[in-house]
Short mmCIF file of C-alpha atoms and ligand atoms in Angstrom, two decimals:
data_model
loop_
_atom_site.label_atom_id
_atom_site.label_comp_id
_atom_site.label_asym_id
_atom_site.label_seq_id
_atom_site.Cartn_x
_atom_site.Cartn_y
_atom_site.Cartn_z
CA MET N 1 0.00 0.00 0.00
CA LEU N 2 2.76 2.41 0.96
CA SER N 3 4.71 1.68 -2.17
CA LEU N 4 1.57 2.17 -4.25
CA LEU N 5 1.02 5.54 -2.63
CA ALA N 6 4.66 6.55 -3.09
CA CYS N 7 4.42 5.51 -6.72
CA ALA N 8 1.22 7.53 -7.23
CA MET N 9 2.84 10.55 -5.61
CA ALA N 10 5.97 10.20 -7.73
CA LEU N 11 3.87 9.95 -10.88
CA CYS N 12 1.79 12.97 -10.04
CA GLY N 13 4.50 14.81 -8.12
CA GLN N 14 4.22 18.55 -8.23
CA ASP N 15 1.52 18.44 -10.86
CA ARG N 16 -1.21 17.78 -8.38
CA PRO N 17 -2.83 21.11 -7.56
CA ASN N 18 -3.53 22.51 -4.15
CA ILE N 19 -7.23 23.11 -3.61
CA LEU N 20 -8.48 26.12 -1.67
CA PHE N 21 -12.26 25.95 -1.24
CA ILE N 22 -13.63 29.15 0.29
CA MET N 23 -17.30 28.98 1.19
CA SER N 24 -19.42 31.58 2.91
CA ASP N 25 -22.85 31.09 4.43
CA ASP N 26 -25.88 32.64 2.69
CA HIS N 27 -23.93 34.90 0.34
CA ALA N 28 -26.26 35.66 -2.57
CA PHE N 29 -24.91 36.14 -6.08
CA GLN N 30 -26.92 39.40 -6.12
CA ALA N 31 -24.36 40.77 -3.64
CA ILE N 32 -21.25 40.07 -5.75
CA SER N 33 -20.14 42.65 -8.27
CA ALA N 34 -18.78 39.99 -10.66
CA TYR N 35 -22.45 38.94 -10.97
CA GLY N 36 -23.55 42.50 -11.64
CA SER N 37 -24.53 43.49 -8.11
CA ALA N 38 -26.42 46.78 -7.95
CA ILE N 39 -25.87 47.06 -4.20
CA ASN N 40 -22.19 46.47 -3.37
CA LYS N 41 -18.67 45.83 -4.61
CA THR N 42 -16.61 42.69 -3.98
CA PRO N 43 -13.24 43.38 -5.61
CA HIS N 44 -11.45 40.29 -4.30
CA ILE N 45 -14.12 37.78 -5.23
CA ASP N 46 -14.29 39.57 -8.58
CA ARG N 47 -10.55 38.99 -8.98
CA ILE N 48 -11.11 35.21 -8.93
CA ALA N 49 -13.70 35.62 -11.70
CA ARG N 50 -11.44 37.94 -13.69
CA GLU N 51 -8.54 35.49 -13.49
CA GLY N 52 -10.77 32.44 -13.88
CA VAL N 53 -14.39 31.48 -14.50
CA ARG N 54 -17.77 32.67 -13.22
CA LEU N 55 -20.47 30.02 -13.19
CA ASP N 56 -23.91 31.49 -13.83
CA ARG N 57 -25.91 28.32 -13.21
CA CYS N 58 -24.32 26.89 -10.10
CA MET N 59 -27.17 25.43 -8.07
CA VAL N 60 -27.75 23.57 -4.84
CA THR N 61 -29.72 20.37 -4.40
CA ASN N 62 -31.37 21.38 -1.07
CA SER N 63 -31.12 25.05 -0.18
CA ILE N 64 -30.21 25.15 3.51
CA CYS N 65 -26.96 25.15 5.46
CA THR N 66 -26.48 21.67 6.91
CA PRO N 67 -27.83 19.65 3.96
CA SER N 68 -25.74 21.68 1.51
CA ARG N 69 -22.58 21.03 3.52
CA ALA N 70 -23.30 17.30 3.60
CA ALA N 71 -23.98 17.32 -0.16
CA ILE N 72 -20.67 19.07 -0.84
CA LEU N 73 -18.66 16.64 1.30
CA THR N 74 -20.32 13.46 0.02
CA GLY N 75 -21.17 14.36 -3.58
CA GLN N 76 -24.62 12.96 -2.88
CA TYR N 77 -28.22 14.16 -2.61
CA SER N 78 -29.71 14.52 0.87
CA HIS N 79 -31.77 11.32 0.63
CA ILE N 80 -28.59 9.33 -0.05
CA ASN N 81 -26.20 11.06 2.38
CA GLY N 82 -28.79 10.97 5.17
CA VAL N 83 -28.79 14.72 5.91
CA PRO N 84 -32.10 16.18 4.62
CA VAL N 85 -32.54 18.73 7.45
CA PHE N 86 -30.54 19.99 10.42
CA ASN N 87 -29.59 16.49 11.49
CA ARG N 88 -26.21 15.12 12.42
CA MET N 89 -24.13 13.67 9.60
CA ASP N 90 -22.85 10.17 10.32
CA PRO N 91 -19.10 10.79 10.61
CA ALA N 92 -18.41 7.31 9.21
CA ARG N 93 -19.63 8.40 5.77
CA GLN N 94 -17.31 8.62 2.81
CA THR N 95 -16.33 12.23 2.15
CA VAL N 96 -14.13 14.02 -0.32
CA ALA N 97 -11.83 15.02 2.56
CA LYS N 98 -11.21 11.40 3.55
CA LEU N 99 -10.53 10.43 -0.06
CA LEU N 100 -8.13 13.32 -0.66
CA GLN N 101 -6.33 12.64 2.61
CA ALA N 102 -5.96 8.95 1.72
CA GLY N 103 -4.77 10.05 -1.71
CA GLY N 104 -1.84 12.00 -0.29
CA TYR N 105 -3.31 15.44 0.38
CA HIS N 106 -2.73 17.46 3.54
CA THR N 107 -6.30 18.38 4.46
CA GLY N 108 -7.75 21.16 6.57
CA MET N 109 -11.18 22.41 7.63
CA ILE N 110 -11.55 25.81 9.25
CA GLY N 111 -14.69 27.70 10.22
CA LYS N 112 -18.35 26.77 10.10
CA TRP N 113 -18.91 23.02 9.97
CA HIS N 114 -22.51 22.68 11.23
CA LEU N 115 -22.81 18.92 10.81
CA GLY N 116 -23.11 18.03 14.49
CA SER N 117 -20.18 15.61 14.66
CA ASP N 118 -16.45 16.16 14.74
CA PRO N 119 -14.90 16.40 11.27
CA GLN N 120 -13.05 13.37 9.94
CA GLY N 121 -10.60 13.12 7.07
CA PHE N 122 -8.74 16.30 8.01
CA ASN N 123 -5.13 16.56 9.19
CA PHE N 124 -6.15 19.76 10.93
CA TRP N 125 -9.53 21.20 11.77
CA ARG N 126 -10.77 24.12 13.82
CA ILE N 127 -14.52 24.65 13.73
CA LEU N 128 -17.27 26.75 15.22
CA PRO N 129 -19.70 24.81 17.38
CA GLY N 130 -23.12 24.90 15.67
CA GLN N 131 -23.71 28.31 14.12
CA GLY N 132 -20.91 29.89 16.12
CA LEU N 133 -20.65 33.54 17.14
CA TYR N 134 -19.59 36.62 15.16
CA HIS N 135 -17.69 38.23 18.02
CA ASN N 136 -15.11 36.50 20.23
CA PRO N 137 -16.22 33.03 19.12
CA VAL N 138 -15.33 29.68 20.61
CA PHE N 139 -13.66 27.28 18.18
CA TYR N 140 -13.19 23.56 18.67
CA ASP N 141 -10.12 21.90 17.29
CA THR N 142 -8.70 18.43 17.38
CA ARG N 143 -7.80 18.80 21.05
CA GLU N 144 -9.74 21.53 22.78
CA ALA N 145 -12.33 24.27 22.80
CA VAL N 146 -10.91 27.79 22.93
CA LYS N 147 -12.59 31.20 23.05
CA HIS N 148 -10.77 33.54 20.69
CA GLN N 149 -10.79 37.33 20.80
CA GLY N 150 -11.74 39.03 17.58
CA TYR N 151 -14.15 39.00 14.66
CA CYS N 152 -15.13 35.60 13.32
CA THR N 153 -14.40 36.25 9.63
CA ASP N 154 -10.95 37.64 10.45
CA LEU N 155 -10.15 34.78 12.82
CA ILE N 156 -11.10 32.15 10.23
CA THR N 157 -8.81 33.92 7.77
CA ASP N 158 -5.96 34.00 10.31
CA PHE N 159 -6.38 30.28 10.98
CA ALA N 160 -6.47 29.50 7.25
CA ILE N 161 -3.23 31.38 6.68
CA GLU N 162 -1.67 29.61 9.66
CA PHE N 163 -2.72 26.27 8.14
CA LEU N 164 -1.07 27.22 4.85
CA ASP N 165 2.14 28.29 6.58
CA LYS N 166 2.42 25.19 8.76
CA ARG N 167 1.55 22.60 6.12
CA PRO N 168 4.14 20.02 5.07
CA SER N 169 5.80 21.19 1.87
CA ASP N 170 5.98 17.73 0.28
CA LYS N 171 2.22 17.32 -0.08
CA PRO N 172 -0.46 19.26 -1.94
CA PHE N 173 -3.08 20.77 0.36
CA PHE N 174 -6.86 20.75 0.42
CA LEU N 175 -8.31 23.49 2.60
CA MET N 176 -11.97 24.10 3.27
CA CYS N 177 -12.26 27.66 4.60
CA HIS N 178 -15.88 28.08 5.66
CA HIS N 179 -17.10 31.45 6.80
CA LYS N 180 -20.00 31.91 9.17
CA ALA N 181 -20.76 35.26 7.54
CA PRO N 182 -23.01 36.63 6.21
CA HIS N 183 -25.51 34.37 8.00
CA ARG N 184 -28.36 35.82 10.07
CA ASN N 185 -28.36 37.78 12.34
CA TRP N 186 -25.73 39.68 10.36
CA GLN N 187 -23.37 41.17 12.96
CA PRO N 188 -20.69 43.22 11.16
CA ARG N 189 -17.34 44.31 12.50
CA ALA N 190 -17.72 47.78 14.05
CA ASP N 191 -15.81 49.70 11.37
CA LYS N 192 -17.80 48.02 8.57
CA ALA N 193 -21.08 48.75 10.35
CA GLU N 194 -20.04 52.39 10.62
CA LYS N 195 -19.18 52.53 6.92
CA TRP N 196 -22.58 51.15 5.90
CA LYS N 197 -24.80 52.82 8.48
CA ASN N 198 -26.13 55.58 6.21
CA VAL N 199 -25.94 53.82 2.86
CA GLU N 200 -29.24 53.66 0.98
CA VAL N 201 -29.41 50.17 -0.50
CA PRO N 202 -31.42 49.93 -3.76
CA LEU N 203 -34.53 47.75 -3.65
CA PRO N 204 -34.77 44.59 -5.76
CA ALA N 205 -37.32 44.49 -8.59
CA THR N 206 -39.61 42.00 -6.82
CA PHE N 207 -39.55 43.68 -3.40
CA ASP N 208 -43.30 44.25 -3.34
CA ASP N 209 -44.28 40.87 -4.78
CA ASP N 210 -47.76 39.97 -3.49
CA TYR N 211 -47.50 36.25 -4.43
CA SER N 212 -50.88 36.49 -6.15
CA THR N 213 -50.06 34.02 -8.91
CA ARG N 214 -48.09 31.59 -6.78
CA GLY N 215 -49.55 28.74 -4.75
CA ASP N 216 -50.13 28.66 -1.00
CA ALA N 217 -46.50 27.89 -0.14
CA ALA N 218 -45.20 31.37 -1.01
CA ARG N 219 -47.97 33.00 1.02
CA GLU N 220 -47.51 30.68 3.99
CA ALA N 221 -43.75 31.16 4.35
CA THR N 222 -42.67 33.27 7.32
CA MET N 223 -39.57 34.98 5.98
CA ARG N 224 -40.98 38.32 4.97
CA VAL N 225 -38.97 41.48 5.38
CA ASP N 226 -42.08 43.42 6.40
CA ARG N 227 -43.22 41.23 9.32
CA ASP N 228 -40.88 38.34 10.15
CA LEU N 229 -37.55 39.97 11.00
CA THR N 230 -37.10 39.94 14.77
CA PRO N 231 -35.71 42.61 17.13
CA THR N 232 -32.53 40.50 17.26
CA ASP N 233 -32.24 40.75 13.49
CA LEU N 234 -33.00 44.48 13.36
CA LYS N 235 -31.02 45.50 16.49
CA GLU N 236 -32.66 48.93 16.58
CA LYS N 237 -36.17 50.15 17.19
CA PRO N 238 -37.86 51.57 14.10
CA PRO N 239 -38.89 55.24 14.11
CA GLU N 240 -42.43 55.95 15.28
CA GLY N 241 -45.28 56.53 12.88
CA LEU N 242 -44.11 54.60 9.83
CA THR N 243 -46.70 53.35 7.36
CA PRO N 244 -46.52 49.58 6.60
CA ALA N 245 -44.74 50.31 3.30
CA GLN N 246 -42.26 52.61 5.06
CA ARG N 247 -41.69 50.07 7.81
CA LYS N 248 -40.93 47.35 5.25
CA ARG N 249 -38.34 49.61 3.64
CA TRP N 250 -36.85 50.55 6.99
CA ASN N 251 -36.52 46.84 7.87
CA TYR N 252 -34.86 46.20 4.52
CA GLN N 253 -32.30 48.97 4.94
CA ARG N 254 -31.53 47.87 8.49
CA TYR N 255 -30.85 44.24 7.67
CA MET N 256 -29.22 44.81 4.31
CA ARG N 257 -26.70 47.31 5.68
CA ASP N 258 -25.59 44.72 8.21
CA TYR N 259 -25.63 41.93 5.62
CA LEU N 260 -23.50 43.89 3.14
CA ALA N 261 -21.12 45.01 5.88
CA CYS N 262 -20.63 41.32 6.78
CA VAL N 263 -20.08 40.51 3.09
CA GLU N 264 -17.38 43.15 2.92
CA SER N 265 -15.38 41.33 5.60
CA VAL N 266 -15.76 38.08 3.67
CA ASP N 267 -14.46 39.79 0.54
CA ASP N 268 -11.52 41.20 2.52
CA SER N 269 -10.80 37.64 3.67
CA VAL N 270 -10.70 36.42 0.08
CA GLY N 271 -8.27 39.24 -0.67
CA ARG N 272 -5.98 38.22 2.18
CA LEU N 273 -5.99 34.57 1.11
CA LEU N 274 -5.29 35.42 -2.54
CA GLY N 275 -2.52 37.76 -1.42
CA HIS N 276 -1.01 35.01 0.69
CA LEU N 277 -1.02 32.56 -2.22
CA ASP N 278 0.75 35.23 -4.29
CA ALA N 279 3.32 35.95 -1.61
CA LYS N 280 4.14 32.28 -1.11
CA GLY N 281 4.32 31.47 -4.83
CA LEU N 282 1.32 29.14 -4.57
CA ALA N 283 -1.14 30.88 -6.89
CA GLY N 284 0.01 29.10 -10.04
CA ASN N 285 -0.72 25.57 -8.84
CA THR N 286 -3.76 26.15 -6.67
CA LEU N 287 -7.37 25.67 -7.68
CA VAL N 288 -9.22 28.43 -5.81
CA ILE N 289 -12.98 28.34 -5.50
CA TYR N 290 -15.27 30.87 -3.89
CA THR N 291 -18.88 29.86 -3.33
CA SER N 292 -21.71 29.94 -0.79
CA ASP N 293 -23.65 27.07 0.77
CA GLN N 294 -26.69 28.38 -1.11
CA GLY N 295 -28.23 31.61 -2.33
CA PHE N 296 -30.40 34.05 -0.39
CA TYR N 297 -33.29 36.46 -0.84
CA LEU N 298 -32.06 40.02 -0.47
CA GLY N 299 -35.55 41.46 -0.28
CA ASP N 300 -36.34 39.58 -3.50
CA HIS N 301 -40.02 38.56 -3.41
CA GLY N 302 -40.21 40.55 -0.17
CA TRP N 303 -38.15 37.88 1.63
CA TYR N 304 -34.96 37.14 3.48
CA ASP N 305 -33.66 33.55 3.98
CA LYS N 306 -33.49 30.76 1.37
CA ARG N 307 -35.07 27.22 1.13
CA PHE N 308 -37.39 27.76 -1.86
CA MET N 309 -36.43 26.50 -5.27
CA TYR N 310 -36.86 29.96 -6.79
CA GLU N 311 -33.74 31.28 -8.47
CA GLU N 312 -32.29 33.51 -5.75
CA SER N 313 -31.83 30.62 -3.32
CA LEU N 314 -31.48 27.73 -5.80
CA ARG N 315 -28.55 29.45 -7.44
CA THR N 316 -25.35 30.05 -5.53
CA PRO N 317 -22.29 32.02 -6.60
CA LEU N 318 -19.26 30.12 -7.83
CA VAL N 319 -16.06 31.61 -9.18
CA ALA N 320 -12.95 29.48 -9.72
CA ARG N 321 -9.34 30.13 -10.69
CA TRP N 322 -6.70 27.64 -11.78
CA PRO N 323 -4.07 29.30 -13.97
CA GLY N 324 -3.39 27.41 -17.19
CA LYS N 325 -6.45 25.19 -16.73
CA ILE N 326 -9.33 27.66 -16.48
CA PRO N 327 -9.44 30.49 -19.04
CA ALA N 328 -9.24 33.92 -17.41
CA GLY N 329 -12.36 36.07 -17.57
CA SER N 330 -14.63 33.27 -18.77
CA SER N 331 -18.18 32.39 -17.74
CA SER N 332 -20.56 29.50 -18.25
CA GLU N 333 -24.28 28.85 -18.13
CA ALA N 334 -23.81 25.09 -17.83
CA MET N 335 -25.64 23.65 -14.81
CA VAL N 336 -23.20 22.84 -12.04
CA LEU N 337 -24.47 21.46 -8.71
CA ASN N 338 -23.04 21.47 -5.21
CA ILE N 339 -22.77 17.65 -5.44
CA ASP N 340 -20.26 18.22 -8.27
CA HIS N 341 -17.61 19.72 -5.98
CA ALA N 342 -16.38 16.41 -4.52
CA PRO N 343 -15.95 14.78 -7.96
CA SER N 344 -14.27 17.96 -9.24
CA PHE N 345 -11.71 17.97 -6.43
CA LEU N 346 -10.95 14.26 -6.81
CA THR N 347 -10.53 14.65 -10.56
CA ALA N 348 -8.25 17.66 -10.09
CA ALA N 349 -6.19 15.52 -7.71
CA GLY N 350 -5.97 12.67 -10.22
CA LEU N 351 -7.99 10.38 -7.96
CA PRO N 352 -10.89 8.14 -8.97
CA VAL N 353 -14.47 9.32 -8.32
CA PRO N 354 -16.42 6.65 -6.42
CA ALA N 355 -19.45 5.29 -8.27
CA ASP N 356 -21.79 6.23 -5.41
CA MET N 357 -21.06 9.95 -5.80
CA GLN N 358 -23.99 11.43 -7.72
CA GLY N 359 -22.29 14.60 -8.94
CA LYS N 360 -19.92 14.87 -11.86
CA SER N 361 -16.61 16.66 -12.12
CA ALA N 362 -17.25 20.22 -13.28
CA LEU N 363 -13.62 20.82 -14.28
CA GLY N 364 -14.54 20.52 -17.97
CA VAL N 365 -17.24 23.16 -17.55
CA MET N 366 -14.81 25.41 -15.71
CA ALA N 367 -12.24 24.93 -18.47
CA GLY N 368 -14.80 25.99 -21.08
CA LYS N 369 -15.05 22.46 -22.44
CA PRO N 370 -18.15 20.84 -20.96
CA PRO N 371 -18.61 17.18 -21.90
CA ALA N 372 -21.09 16.63 -24.77
CA ASP N 373 -23.45 14.81 -22.42
CA TRP N 374 -23.38 17.47 -19.66
CA ARG N 375 -26.71 17.79 -17.80
CA THR N 376 -29.39 20.06 -19.23
CA SER N 377 -31.79 19.71 -16.30
CA MET N 378 -31.38 19.34 -12.55
CA TYR N 379 -33.31 17.85 -9.64
CA TYR N 380 -33.95 19.64 -6.33
CA ARG N 381 -35.59 18.59 -3.06
CA TYR N 382 -36.26 20.51 0.16
CA TYR N 383 -37.65 18.94 3.38
CA ASP N 384 -37.40 21.20 6.44
CA TYR N 385 -41.01 21.90 7.53
CA PRO N 386 -42.23 23.74 9.48
CA GLY N 387 -38.61 24.56 10.36
CA ALA N 388 -37.82 28.18 11.08
CA HIS N 389 -39.79 29.69 8.21
CA LYS N 390 -42.69 27.40 7.27
CA VAL N 391 -41.49 26.73 3.76
CA GLN N 392 -43.50 23.79 2.42
CA PRO N 393 -41.52 20.69 1.45
CA HIS N 394 -41.07 20.58 -2.31
CA PHE N 395 -39.21 18.99 -5.14
CA GLY N 396 -38.79 19.90 -8.74
CA ILE N 397 -36.61 20.40 -11.77
CA ARG N 398 -34.99 23.26 -13.54
CA THR N 399 -34.21 23.13 -17.24
CA ALA N 400 -32.57 25.81 -19.37
CA THR N 401 -36.00 27.32 -20.03
CA HIS N 402 -38.43 26.16 -17.32
CA LYS N 403 -38.90 25.32 -13.70
CA LEU N 404 -41.44 22.85 -12.36
CA ILE N 405 -42.06 22.62 -8.60
CA HIS N 406 -44.31 20.19 -6.72
CA PHE N 407 -45.45 20.78 -3.14
CA PRO N 408 -46.61 17.28 -2.17
CA LYS N 409 -48.19 18.05 1.24
CA ILE N 410 -50.60 20.54 -0.30
CA ASN N 411 -50.63 18.86 -3.71
CA GLN N 412 -49.85 22.01 -5.67
CA TRP N 413 -47.72 22.55 -8.74
CA GLU N 414 -45.91 25.63 -9.97
CA LEU N 415 -44.53 26.07 -13.48
CA PHE N 416 -42.43 29.01 -14.63
CA ASP N 417 -41.27 29.97 -18.10
CA LEU N 418 -37.85 31.31 -17.20
CA LYS N 419 -37.29 32.96 -20.57
CA ALA N 420 -40.55 34.95 -20.55
CA ASP N 421 -40.68 35.34 -16.77
CA PRO N 422 -37.16 35.19 -15.30
CA ARG N 423 -38.36 36.63 -11.99
CA GLU N 424 -40.81 33.75 -11.52
CA LEU N 425 -43.83 35.92 -10.90
CA ASN N 426 -46.31 33.99 -13.03
CA ASN N 427 -47.14 30.40 -12.18
CA ILE N 428 -48.52 28.92 -15.41
CA ALA N 429 -49.04 25.33 -14.21
CA ALA N 430 -52.81 25.58 -14.71
CA ALA N 431 -52.72 27.34 -18.09
CA PRO N 432 -54.35 25.17 -20.80
CA ALA N 433 -51.77 26.33 -23.35
CA GLN N 434 -49.02 24.86 -21.16
CA ALA N 435 -50.50 21.36 -20.89
CA GLU N 436 -48.02 19.79 -23.28
CA THR N 437 -45.01 21.53 -21.65
CA LEU N 438 -46.29 20.54 -18.22
CA ALA N 439 -46.62 16.88 -19.23
CA LYS N 440 -43.11 16.82 -20.69
CA LEU N 441 -41.63 18.41 -17.59
CA LYS N 442 -43.48 16.02 -15.29
CA ALA N 443 -41.97 13.14 -17.25
CA GLU N 444 -38.51 14.70 -16.96
CA LEU N 445 -39.05 15.23 -13.23
CA ALA N 446 -39.94 11.53 -12.82
CA ARG N 447 -36.86 10.55 -14.80
CA LEU N 448 -34.49 12.74 -12.76
CA LYS N 449 -36.06 11.68 -9.46
CA ALA N 450 -35.52 8.02 -10.35
CA ASP N 451 -32.04 8.76 -11.65
CA ALA N 452 -31.18 10.38 -8.29
CA LYS N 453 -32.55 7.22 -6.59
CA ASP N 454 -35.02 9.31 -4.61
CA ASP N 455 -37.52 6.84 -3.19
CA ASP N 456 -39.27 9.44 -0.97
CA ARG N 457 -37.60 7.96 2.09
CA PHE N 458 -37.74 11.28 3.94
CA ALA N 459 -41.14 12.37 2.62
CA ASP N 460 -43.03 11.54 5.82
CA LYS N 461 -40.42 10.94 8.47
CA LEU N 462 -37.35 13.08 9.00
CA PRO N 463 -34.37 12.40 11.24
CA PRO N 464 -34.29 14.47 14.44
CA GLY N 465 -32.34 17.73 14.42
CA GLY N 466 -29.19 18.02 16.44
CA VAL N 467 -26.68 20.41 14.94
CA ASP N 468 -27.82 23.76 16.27
CA GLY N 469 -27.15 23.38 19.97
CA PRO N 470 -23.58 23.68 21.19
CA MET N 471 -21.49 20.64 20.39
CA LYS N 472 -20.11 18.84 23.38
CA PRO N 473 -17.18 20.85 24.72
CA GLY N 474 -14.10 19.32 26.25
CA PRO N 475 -11.40 17.11 24.79
CA ARG N 476 -11.94 16.36 21.11
CA ALA N 477 -11.25 13.14 19.28
CA PRO N 478 -7.55 12.57 18.60
CA ARG N 479 -6.31 13.18 15.07
CA1 CA P 517 -26.50 28.80 4.61
#
């Protein structure tokens, strides 16, 4: 075994790239200037896109934190990896980290983990318990729990740089750098809050959506900017005497200023990490990815949060740089999923992709050469109900031109023509003229559901939660 490994390392030698995977939590593509943001600037994330590729159809398979993280690590849908909601991931599961570590990589995981069990497959890890704190957070590492002084995004960056500096020089590295920011309740660093406190953030086009053509699910959801943000989210009392429309706008400005101030620290972090790669001569042989665990509603449809299969939370940003492999300044509308990350990393490392991973390597897409048989439709499924925001369970498909969503508990369908109605304001599932399209899409949905081996195993019974309380403090498992 050892000689096989030595042989593999000699064959691949220095050619195997380092992999730096930077993921934030709830960072919407609408708040990244490389994606045309009208509300902020993200120069460092933009740099990755300028020197690499921007994916315009990167999507998640279940749009909430814990399931997305499990999907990324396993390359599998929630019903296969066993993490459909905020339940603990079985640490015995196969993950991309374990496979890369076994394949000769020096592996690290720093920041928000949120899977309820200690990480495995990492030479070094230092994680936030549960959601973690923005200010002076506790981190757990392989030995102990320590309260650190400082701002979470900056600390995660410091730890990531320390990991890079202490790594063994004879191995390529794989580092997952997972920010807590800009997750609710959006607590910026003081100087960033000050910078944003009087900024007037433009409203999105669908801010006053009244959901009149959608089904009951959109109306039932409790994630509205006008009524569902809490005093903890808003942090200030609104002025007296506001009309409902004024109050909704005041709420929006209050939360968006904090959100964008948090994003600015994340972008600064990306800048520091890119600068460190430059300074250490690592930029040329490192695949750098910036993404989020899913998208987010920034007042779109009058909402905050995620969960729904509508575009703003189905899509997630992804920019990637790998000099010589990914053309600089390119973009792609090919559909890439979060379950593709694990196969992509293994392929970049020259390692085999296990047959039970459901994603496919997206390296060809990133290189501007997608395989001829690349997917033209994708399958999505969300389970967490009532959860924090009463978003009905649903599943559906997105094609290049349409989206079909089924809400099984209330037996309702939604169909959107994404070319004619990119903002998904008009559900046309009941329109007689759409009968043929609807039938075709239902057939495609059945095909993709079967292809994903979704047997409805979590349709009626979900595993218990268990990742949001504090993890057990004290001595951690040995490395
Ligand atoms: Ca998230």
